[in-house]
Structure formats: C-alpha cells, structure tokens
Coordinates of C-alpha atoms in Angstrom, one line a residue:
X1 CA -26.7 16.9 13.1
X2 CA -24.2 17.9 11.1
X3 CA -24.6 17.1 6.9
X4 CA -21.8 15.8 4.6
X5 CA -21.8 14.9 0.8
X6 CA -19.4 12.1 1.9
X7 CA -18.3 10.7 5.1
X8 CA -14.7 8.6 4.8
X9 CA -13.8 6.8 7.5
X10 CA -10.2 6.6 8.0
X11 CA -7.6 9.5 8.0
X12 CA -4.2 7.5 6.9
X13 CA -2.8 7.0 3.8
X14 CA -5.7 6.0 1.6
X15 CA -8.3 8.0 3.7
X16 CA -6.5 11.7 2.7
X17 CA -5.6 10.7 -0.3
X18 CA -8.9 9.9 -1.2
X19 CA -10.4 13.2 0.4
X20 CA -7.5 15.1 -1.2
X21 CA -8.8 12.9 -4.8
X22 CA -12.4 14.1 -4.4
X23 CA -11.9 17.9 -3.5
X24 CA -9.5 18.1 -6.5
X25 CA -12.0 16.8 -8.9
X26 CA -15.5 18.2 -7.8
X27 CA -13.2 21.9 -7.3
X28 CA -14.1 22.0 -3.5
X29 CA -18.1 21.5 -4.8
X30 CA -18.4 18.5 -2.5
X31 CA -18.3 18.4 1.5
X32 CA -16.1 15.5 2.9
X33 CA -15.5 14.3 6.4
X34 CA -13.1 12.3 7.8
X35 CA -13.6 10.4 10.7
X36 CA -9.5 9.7 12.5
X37 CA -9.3 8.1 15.5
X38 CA -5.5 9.6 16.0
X39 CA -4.7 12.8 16.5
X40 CA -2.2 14.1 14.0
X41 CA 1.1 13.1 15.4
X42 CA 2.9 11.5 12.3
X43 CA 6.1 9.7 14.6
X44 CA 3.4 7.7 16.3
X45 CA 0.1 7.2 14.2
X46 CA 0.1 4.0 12.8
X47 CA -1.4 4.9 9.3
X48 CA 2.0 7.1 9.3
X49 CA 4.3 6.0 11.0
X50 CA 8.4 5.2 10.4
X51 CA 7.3 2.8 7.9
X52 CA 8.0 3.8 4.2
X53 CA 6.0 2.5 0.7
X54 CA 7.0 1.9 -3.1
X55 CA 5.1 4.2 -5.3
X56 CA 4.5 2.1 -8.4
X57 CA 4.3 4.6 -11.7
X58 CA 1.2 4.2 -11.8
X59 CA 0.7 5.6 -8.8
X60 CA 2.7 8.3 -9.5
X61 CA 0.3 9.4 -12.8
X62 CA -2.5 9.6 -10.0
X63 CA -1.0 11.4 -8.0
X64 CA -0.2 13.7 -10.3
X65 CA -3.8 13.7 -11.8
X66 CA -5.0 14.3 -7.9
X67 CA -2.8 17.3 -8.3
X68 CA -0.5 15.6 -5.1
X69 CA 2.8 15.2 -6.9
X70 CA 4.9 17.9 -7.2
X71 CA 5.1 18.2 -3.4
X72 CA 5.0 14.5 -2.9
X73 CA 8.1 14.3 -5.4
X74 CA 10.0 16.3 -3.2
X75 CA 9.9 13.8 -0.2
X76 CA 10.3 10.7 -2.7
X77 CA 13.3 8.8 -3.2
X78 CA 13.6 7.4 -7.0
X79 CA 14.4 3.7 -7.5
X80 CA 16.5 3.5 -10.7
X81 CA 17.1 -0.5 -11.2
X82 CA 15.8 -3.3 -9.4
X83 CA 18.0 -6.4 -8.3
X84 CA 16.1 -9.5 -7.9
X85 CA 18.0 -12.8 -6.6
X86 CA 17.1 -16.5 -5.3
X87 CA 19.3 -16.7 -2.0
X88 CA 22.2 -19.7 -2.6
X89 CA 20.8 -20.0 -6.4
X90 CA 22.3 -19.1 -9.8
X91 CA 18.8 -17.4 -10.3
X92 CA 18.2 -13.7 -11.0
X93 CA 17.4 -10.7 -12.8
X94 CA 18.0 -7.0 -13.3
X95 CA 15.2 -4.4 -14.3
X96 CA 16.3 -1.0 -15.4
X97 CA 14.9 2.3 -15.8
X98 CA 16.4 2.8 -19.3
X99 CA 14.5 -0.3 -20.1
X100 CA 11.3 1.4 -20.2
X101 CA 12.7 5.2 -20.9
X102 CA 11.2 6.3 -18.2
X103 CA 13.2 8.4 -15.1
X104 CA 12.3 5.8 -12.5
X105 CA 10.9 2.3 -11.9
X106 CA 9.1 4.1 -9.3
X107 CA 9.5 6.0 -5.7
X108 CA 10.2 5.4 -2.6
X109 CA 8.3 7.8 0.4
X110 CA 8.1 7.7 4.1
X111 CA 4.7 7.8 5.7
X112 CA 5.5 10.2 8.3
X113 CA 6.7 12.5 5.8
X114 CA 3.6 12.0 3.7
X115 CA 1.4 12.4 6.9
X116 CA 3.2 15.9 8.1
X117 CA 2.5 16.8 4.3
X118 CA -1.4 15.7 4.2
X119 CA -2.3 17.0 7.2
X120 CA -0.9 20.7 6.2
X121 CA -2.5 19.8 2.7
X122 CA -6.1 19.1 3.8
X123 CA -6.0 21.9 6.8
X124 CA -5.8 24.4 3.7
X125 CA -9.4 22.8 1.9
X126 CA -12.5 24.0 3.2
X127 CA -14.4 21.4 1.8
X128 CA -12.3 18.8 4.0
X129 CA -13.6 18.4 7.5
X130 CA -11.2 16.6 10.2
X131 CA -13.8 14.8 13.1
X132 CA -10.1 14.0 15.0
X133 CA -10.0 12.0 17.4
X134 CA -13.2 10.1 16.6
X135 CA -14.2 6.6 15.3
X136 CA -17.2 5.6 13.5
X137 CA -19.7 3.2 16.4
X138 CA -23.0 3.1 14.6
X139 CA -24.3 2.8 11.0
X140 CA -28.0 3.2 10.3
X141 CA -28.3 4.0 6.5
X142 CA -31.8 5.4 4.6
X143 CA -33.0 5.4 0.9
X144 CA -30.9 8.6 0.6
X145 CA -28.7 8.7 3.5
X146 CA -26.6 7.5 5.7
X147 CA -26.7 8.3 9.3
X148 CA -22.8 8.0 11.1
X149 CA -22.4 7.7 15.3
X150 CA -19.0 8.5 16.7
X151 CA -17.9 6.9 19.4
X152 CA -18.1 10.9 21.6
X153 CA -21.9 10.7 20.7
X154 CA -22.0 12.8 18.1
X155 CA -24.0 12.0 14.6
X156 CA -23.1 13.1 11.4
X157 CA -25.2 12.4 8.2
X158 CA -23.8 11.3 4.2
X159 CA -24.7 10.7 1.0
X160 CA -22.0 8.1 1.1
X161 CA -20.0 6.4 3.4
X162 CA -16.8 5.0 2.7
X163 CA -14.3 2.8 4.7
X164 CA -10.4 3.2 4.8
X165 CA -10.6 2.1 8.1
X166 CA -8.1 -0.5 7.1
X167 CA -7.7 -4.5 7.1
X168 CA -10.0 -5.2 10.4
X169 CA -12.3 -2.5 9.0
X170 CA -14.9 -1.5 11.9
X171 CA -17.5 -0.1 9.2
X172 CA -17.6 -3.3 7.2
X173 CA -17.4 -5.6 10.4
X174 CA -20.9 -3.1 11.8
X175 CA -22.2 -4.0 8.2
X176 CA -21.6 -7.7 8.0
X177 CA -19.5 -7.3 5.5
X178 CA -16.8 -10.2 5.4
X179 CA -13.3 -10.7 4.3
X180 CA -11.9 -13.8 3.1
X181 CA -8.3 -14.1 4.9
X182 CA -5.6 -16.4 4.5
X183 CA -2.5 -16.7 6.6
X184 CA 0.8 -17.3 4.9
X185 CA 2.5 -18.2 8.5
X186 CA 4.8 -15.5 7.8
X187 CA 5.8 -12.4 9.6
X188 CA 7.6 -8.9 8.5
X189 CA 10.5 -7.5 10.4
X190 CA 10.6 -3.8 9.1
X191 CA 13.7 -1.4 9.8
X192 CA 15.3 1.6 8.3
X193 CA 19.3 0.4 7.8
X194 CA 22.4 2.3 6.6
X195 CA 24.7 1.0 4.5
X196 CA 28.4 2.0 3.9
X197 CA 27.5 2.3 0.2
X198 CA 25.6 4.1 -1.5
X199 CA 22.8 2.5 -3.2
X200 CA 22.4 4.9 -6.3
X201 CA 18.7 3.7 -6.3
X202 CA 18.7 0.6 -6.4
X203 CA 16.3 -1.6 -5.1
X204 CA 16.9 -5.0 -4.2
X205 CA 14.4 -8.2 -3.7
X206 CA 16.3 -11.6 -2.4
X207 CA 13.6 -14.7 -2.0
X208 CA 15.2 -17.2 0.9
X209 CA 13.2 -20.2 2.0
X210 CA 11.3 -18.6 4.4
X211 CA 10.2 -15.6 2.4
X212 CA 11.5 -12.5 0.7
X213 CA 13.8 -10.1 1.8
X214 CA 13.2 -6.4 0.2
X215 CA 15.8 -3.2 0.5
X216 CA 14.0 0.2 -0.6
X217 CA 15.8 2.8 -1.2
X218 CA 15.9 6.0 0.8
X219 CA 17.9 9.7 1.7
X220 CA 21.2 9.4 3.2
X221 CA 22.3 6.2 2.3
X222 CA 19.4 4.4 3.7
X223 CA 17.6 1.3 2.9
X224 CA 13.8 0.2 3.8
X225 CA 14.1 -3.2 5.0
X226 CA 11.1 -5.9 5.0
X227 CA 12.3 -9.2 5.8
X228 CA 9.3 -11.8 5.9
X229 CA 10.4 -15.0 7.9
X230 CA 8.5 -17.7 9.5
X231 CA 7.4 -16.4 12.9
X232 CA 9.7 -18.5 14.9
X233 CA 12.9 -17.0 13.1
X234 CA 10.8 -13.3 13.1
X235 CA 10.7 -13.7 16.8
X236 CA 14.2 -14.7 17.2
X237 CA 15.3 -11.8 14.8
X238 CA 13.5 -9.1 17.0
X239 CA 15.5 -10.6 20.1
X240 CA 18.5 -10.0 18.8
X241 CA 20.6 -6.9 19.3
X242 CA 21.7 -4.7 16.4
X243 CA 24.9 -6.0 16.0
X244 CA 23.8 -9.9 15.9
X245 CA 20.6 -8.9 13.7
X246 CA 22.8 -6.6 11.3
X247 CA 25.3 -9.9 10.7
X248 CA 22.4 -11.9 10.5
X249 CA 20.6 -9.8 7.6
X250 CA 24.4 -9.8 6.2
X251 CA 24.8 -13.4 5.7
X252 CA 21.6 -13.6 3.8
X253 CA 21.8 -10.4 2.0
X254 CA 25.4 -10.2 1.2
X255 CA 27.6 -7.8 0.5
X256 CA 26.2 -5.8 -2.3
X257 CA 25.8 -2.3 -1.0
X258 CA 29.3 -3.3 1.9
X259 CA 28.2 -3.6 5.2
X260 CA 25.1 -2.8 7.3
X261 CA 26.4 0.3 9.7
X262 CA 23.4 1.0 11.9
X263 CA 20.2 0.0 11.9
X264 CA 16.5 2.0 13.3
X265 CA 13.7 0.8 15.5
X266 CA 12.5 -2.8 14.2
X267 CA 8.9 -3.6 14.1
X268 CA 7.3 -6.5 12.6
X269 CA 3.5 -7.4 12.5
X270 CA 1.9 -11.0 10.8
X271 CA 1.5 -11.4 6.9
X272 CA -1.9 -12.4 6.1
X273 CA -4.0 -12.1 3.2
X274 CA -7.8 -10.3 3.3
X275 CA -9.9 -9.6 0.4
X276 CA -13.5 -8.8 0.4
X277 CA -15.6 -10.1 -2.4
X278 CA -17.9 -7.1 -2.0
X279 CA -16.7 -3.8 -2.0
X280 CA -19.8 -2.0 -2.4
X281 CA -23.3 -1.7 -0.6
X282 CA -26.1 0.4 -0.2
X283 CA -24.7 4.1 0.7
X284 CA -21.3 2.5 1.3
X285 CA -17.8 2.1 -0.5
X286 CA -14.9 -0.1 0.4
X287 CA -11.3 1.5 -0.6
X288 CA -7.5 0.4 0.2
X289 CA -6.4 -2.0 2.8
X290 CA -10.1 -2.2 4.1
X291 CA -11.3 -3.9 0.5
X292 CA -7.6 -5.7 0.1
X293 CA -4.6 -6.7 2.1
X294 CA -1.9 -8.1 0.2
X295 CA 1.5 -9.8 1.3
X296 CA 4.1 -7.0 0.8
X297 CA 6.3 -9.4 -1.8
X298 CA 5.7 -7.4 -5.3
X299 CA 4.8 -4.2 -3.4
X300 CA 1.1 -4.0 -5.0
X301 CA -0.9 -3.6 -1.8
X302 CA -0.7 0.5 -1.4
X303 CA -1.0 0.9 -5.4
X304 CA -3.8 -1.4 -5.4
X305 CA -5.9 1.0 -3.3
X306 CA -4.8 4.1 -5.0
X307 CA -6.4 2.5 -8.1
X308 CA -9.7 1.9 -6.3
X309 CA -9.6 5.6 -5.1
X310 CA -9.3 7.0 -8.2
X311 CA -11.9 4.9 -9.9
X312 CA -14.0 5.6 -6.5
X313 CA -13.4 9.7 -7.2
X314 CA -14.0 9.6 -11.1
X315 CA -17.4 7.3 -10.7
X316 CA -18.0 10.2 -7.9
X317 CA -17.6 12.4 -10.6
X318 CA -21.0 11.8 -12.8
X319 CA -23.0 12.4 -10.3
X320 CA -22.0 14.7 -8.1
X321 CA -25.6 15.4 -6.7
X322 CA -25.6 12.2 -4.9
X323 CA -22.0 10.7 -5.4
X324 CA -23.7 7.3 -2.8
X325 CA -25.9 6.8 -5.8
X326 CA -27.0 3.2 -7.5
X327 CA -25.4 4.1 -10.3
X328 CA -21.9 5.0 -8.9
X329 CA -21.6 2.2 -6.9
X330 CA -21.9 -0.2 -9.2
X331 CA -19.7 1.5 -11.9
X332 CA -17.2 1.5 -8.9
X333 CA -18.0 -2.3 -8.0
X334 CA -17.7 -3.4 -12.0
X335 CA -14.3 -1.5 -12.6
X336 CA -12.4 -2.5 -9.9
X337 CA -13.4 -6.8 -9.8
X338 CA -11.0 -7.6 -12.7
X339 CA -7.7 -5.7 -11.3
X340 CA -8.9 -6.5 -7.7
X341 CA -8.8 -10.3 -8.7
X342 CA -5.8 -10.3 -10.8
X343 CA -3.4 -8.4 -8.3
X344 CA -4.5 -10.4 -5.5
X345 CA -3.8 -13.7 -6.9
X346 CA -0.3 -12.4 -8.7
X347 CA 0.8 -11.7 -5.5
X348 CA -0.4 -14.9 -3.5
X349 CA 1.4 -17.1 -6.8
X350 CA 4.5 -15.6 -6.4
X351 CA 4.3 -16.1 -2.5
X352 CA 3.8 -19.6 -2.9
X353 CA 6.3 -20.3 -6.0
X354 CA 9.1 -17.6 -3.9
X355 CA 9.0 -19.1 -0.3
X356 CA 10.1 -22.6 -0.1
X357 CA 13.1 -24.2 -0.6
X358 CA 11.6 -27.9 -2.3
X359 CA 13.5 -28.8 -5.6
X360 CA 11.2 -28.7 -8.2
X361 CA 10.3 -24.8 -7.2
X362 CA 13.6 -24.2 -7.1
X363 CA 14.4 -25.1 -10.2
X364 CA 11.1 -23.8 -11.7
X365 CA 11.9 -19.8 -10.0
X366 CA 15.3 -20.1 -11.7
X367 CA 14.6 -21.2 -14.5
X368 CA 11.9 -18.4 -14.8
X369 CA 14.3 -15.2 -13.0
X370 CA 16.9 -16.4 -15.9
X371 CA 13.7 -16.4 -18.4
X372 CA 13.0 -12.9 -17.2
X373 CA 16.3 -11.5 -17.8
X374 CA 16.9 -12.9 -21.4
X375 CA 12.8 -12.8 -22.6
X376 CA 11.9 -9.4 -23.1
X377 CA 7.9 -11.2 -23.9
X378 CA 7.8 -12.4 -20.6
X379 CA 9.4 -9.5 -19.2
X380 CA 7.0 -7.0 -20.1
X381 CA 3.6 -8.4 -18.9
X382 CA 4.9 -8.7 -15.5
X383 CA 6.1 -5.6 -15.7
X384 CA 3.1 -3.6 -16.3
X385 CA 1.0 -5.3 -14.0
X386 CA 3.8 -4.4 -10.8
X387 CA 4.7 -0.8 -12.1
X388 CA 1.2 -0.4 -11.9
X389 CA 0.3 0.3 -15.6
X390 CA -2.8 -1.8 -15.9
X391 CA -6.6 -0.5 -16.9
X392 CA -8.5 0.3 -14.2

C-alpha cells in the first residue's frame, strides 16, 4: 500500500495548481498524489480543455508566490480596460488599468495551454506523483490516516485527503458531504471568435435580459465568448450555423471591435450555483469548484479557489508533520468562511439585479453603472473584491 503525505483528488486546474502550491512551499519535503481520471491529453480533457479563464490580480500575486508565473505569463493575454454596458440602455462604465497603476486589470489564459504547461511542470517534481487514469471509489479514514481505493483496485494511504474533484465532487458525495445548489435557469454558450479589429485588451461585459454576454481577450485578434441565455434561446443559438449565430451575437453585441469573422467550436453547459457549507472534515479538505461553483458573470469562480488553495497550502505549512491535522483544518475552515460567503453572494446579487429586463431594475443597474463611472467611493470597493484583492 503505497504511503502519501497528501492525496488530492483531481488533476485539472485547481488540482495541479494546488500540488504545484504545496511542493513549492514545503521545498519538495512533502509527498503528494494526484488521483486523474484523464489521461493527459489537453484538446480533450475537460478540466483543460478549449475553454479559457480571467486571472484576477490577485490571482496573479499567487501565482507568482507559487513560483507559477513567469512561465504562466508567457501564455497569458493582458486585459487593459474593461467595457461594461446594459444592452438598449444609456447605462455603462469603463475601468482602466491606469486607474489603479497597475500593468493590467488582469489576464486572460487558455486551459489547454495551461494543462500542456502543468503537466511538463509537475513531470519535473519528484515529490508529485500522477495515479493517471484513476478515480477515487472508496474512503475509509483513521485517527491518523486516511485510506484511498481507486477504482483499478489499488489503495493508497494519506495524511490528508483533498477534493478538486470539481462541482459533483465524488469524494464529498462518498462522505455525505452536501452542497446547497441553486439553478439560475440559465445556460453558457462558449466560443473562441475573431474579430476584424483588434481589441488592444479590452474586455467587454454587455448584460441583456436574459443574462450577460462576456468577450475575453486573446492572441491573434481573438475574443473568449460566454454568452449566458435562457436555455430555450441557448438551444436555439447552438442550432444555428456560424454565419446566423455570428449575426445573432452581432445584433446584441454591436459593432465595437467591427464584425465577427469566424467563430470556433461552441459548447455550452447549464449555470447553476453550488456551495458547500462545510469545507472541511476529519482527514479531508474541500478546494475550487468542489467547495464553490459560481455563475461566470464577474469571473470570481476560478479565483475564488485559488484563494482557498493558497490558504489550504500555507495552513499546510505549520505543520508539515501531519498537514491533515485538527489544527490545520480548522485554520483552513475559519479563513476561508468570510471570502467564501462574500464572493458567493456578490456574484448571485449581481445575477439577479443584471438579468431581467423589469423597469425598476432597469433603472436601478443604470443608475448604478453611471454611479460607477462618476463615484470613484463606490468604484473602488467593487473593485477590489473582483480583481481579487481581498484578505484571505
């Protein structure tokens, strides 16, 4: 039976990063396994796929304190101003780098780029063992222990256990540990587009009755597109061939970076919200999309969970004898509740106030974009929570 320090299950985004975290801090002192149930092919995992992510600044600090930057900057695409607009409203407002002197409002990366990089990153650490293809099947934990079963058979034994096994976590569901979810009947169409101008970073966020329509920028004159829509109109959208789907996203978008020239492979999948009260348990951590899935409107999902993996990684830290310890659990559980909270219910406001058309809402976004733009007090809090510079 082989023996670990720590045992993460879950080898996408979150799950490397936060094996990638640990081995940085403890200087290799600590064995880690990670339990991936896809084999390292980064155009068709779905932890890595085509899809790409905002990197709040924030984020970007971690990273560099995880010692992941300076290669991850090289595959990043920095987003200079941001554009936010109501959709047939006077409302909006304009958020520039300059405004905070710093180089970026934040980055833009593409998983697949990120996965190609992680895998390369982590095949380099001795103290990072890859149980590929393999999912977790059994959990029996001990006073000091806790006993993994793969699904080949094979049993591998931890001081802690943690779960990046994403939203419909298998760890926590073999635990019995739930997850309050909410639907917000709303689905994401997701496509790389080209545009036939260049969009000189910018990002751009347009809110529409039926829910918000993002543009990320990326290399070579391409935009990230998430376009949330009631699952009706989602379903109609993904019918439609390029051509039609490009005018439609054209009539609502506009005309702001010319006209939509060809677009990738769309994909959509439901918006839901899930949040589990209890991130912590005997032996066991809960990090990333398994603790918190957030609607994708202010971006704060990803750089949520790269806040709970570095608080996970320096509670880790002080006891490095037995990182699954009382003690670091609940210093983990206690630091994360008020950020956890906060972020969650931020992003589920502005869902609700940002995805209707009645006429009080209306007037009430509008009046507040046109608050935001001319009220440097209001401007700022709101600010720091989405660029990520909040205490952890």
């Amino acid at each position: 039976m082989k023996q670990f320090d720590i045992v993460i299950a879950g080898g996408a985004m979150a799950g490397m990063t936060l094996a990638l975290a640990i081995n940085k801090y403890s200087q290799g002192a600590l064995s880690i396994a990670v339990v991936e149930p896809y084999q390292a092919d980064y155009d068709a995992h779905p932890g890595f796929d085509s899809r790409a992510i905002a990197l709040s600044l924030g984020t970007v600090d971690l990273f560099k304190q995880f010692g992941l930057w300076q290669d991850i900057s090289q595959l990043a695409t920095a987003i200079k101003h941001i554009h936010v607009s109501d959709c047939g409203h006077a409302g909006m407002t304009d958020i520039d780098h300059q405004e905070i002197a710093a180089e970026a409002l934040g980055y833009v990366i593409e998983l697949a780029d990120v996965g190609r990089y992680y895998n390369d990153r982590v095949s380099g650490c001795d103290g990072i063992h890859m149980l590929c293809p393999a999912h977790v099947s059994q959990i029996e934990r001990f006073q000091h222990e806790v006993r993994v079963t793969l699904n080949d058979g094979q049993s591998i034994v931890g001081k802690l256990l943690v779960a990046s096994d994403g939203a419909m976590s298998t760890c926590c569901e073999l635990l019995g540990i739930e997850s309050n979810l909410h639907d917000f009947d709303q689905v994401a169409v997701i496509a790389n587009v080209k545009t036939s101008q260049a969009h000189h970073g910018h990002a751009f966020e347009r809110f529409t009755s039926s829910g918000p329509l993002a543009l990320l920028p990326m290399s070579e004159h391409r935009m990230s597109l998430v376009w949330c829509l009631n699952p009706e109109q989602a379903k109609r959208m993904m019918s439609l061939n390029d051509v039609a789907f490009m005018q439609s996203l054209q009539n609502t978008f506009g005309w702001r970076l010319g006209k939509f020239e060809t677009i990738g492979q769309r994909s959509c999948y439901p918006l839901t919200q899930s949040f589990r009260q209890q991130n912590v348990s005997h032996r066991f951590a809960v990090v990333g999309n398994a603790a918190q899935t957030l609607h994708p409107i202010a971006g704060q999902g990803f750089n949520l969970g790269i806040r709970d993996i570095a608080t996970l990684t320096e509670s880790i830290m002080s006891r490095l004898d037995d990182p699954g310890a009382y003690p670091v659990l609940s210093e983990y559980r206690r630091r994360r509740e008020q950020d956890r909270v906060a972020t969650a219910s931020l992003t589920s406001s502005l869902v609700g106030i940002f995805s209707n058309d009645y006429l009080s809402f209306r007037i009430a976004r509008n009046l507040g974009l046109a608050a935001l733009d001319n009220v440097a007090m209001l401007k700022v809090p709101l600010l720091t929570r989405t660029l990520g510079l909040v205490a952890r």
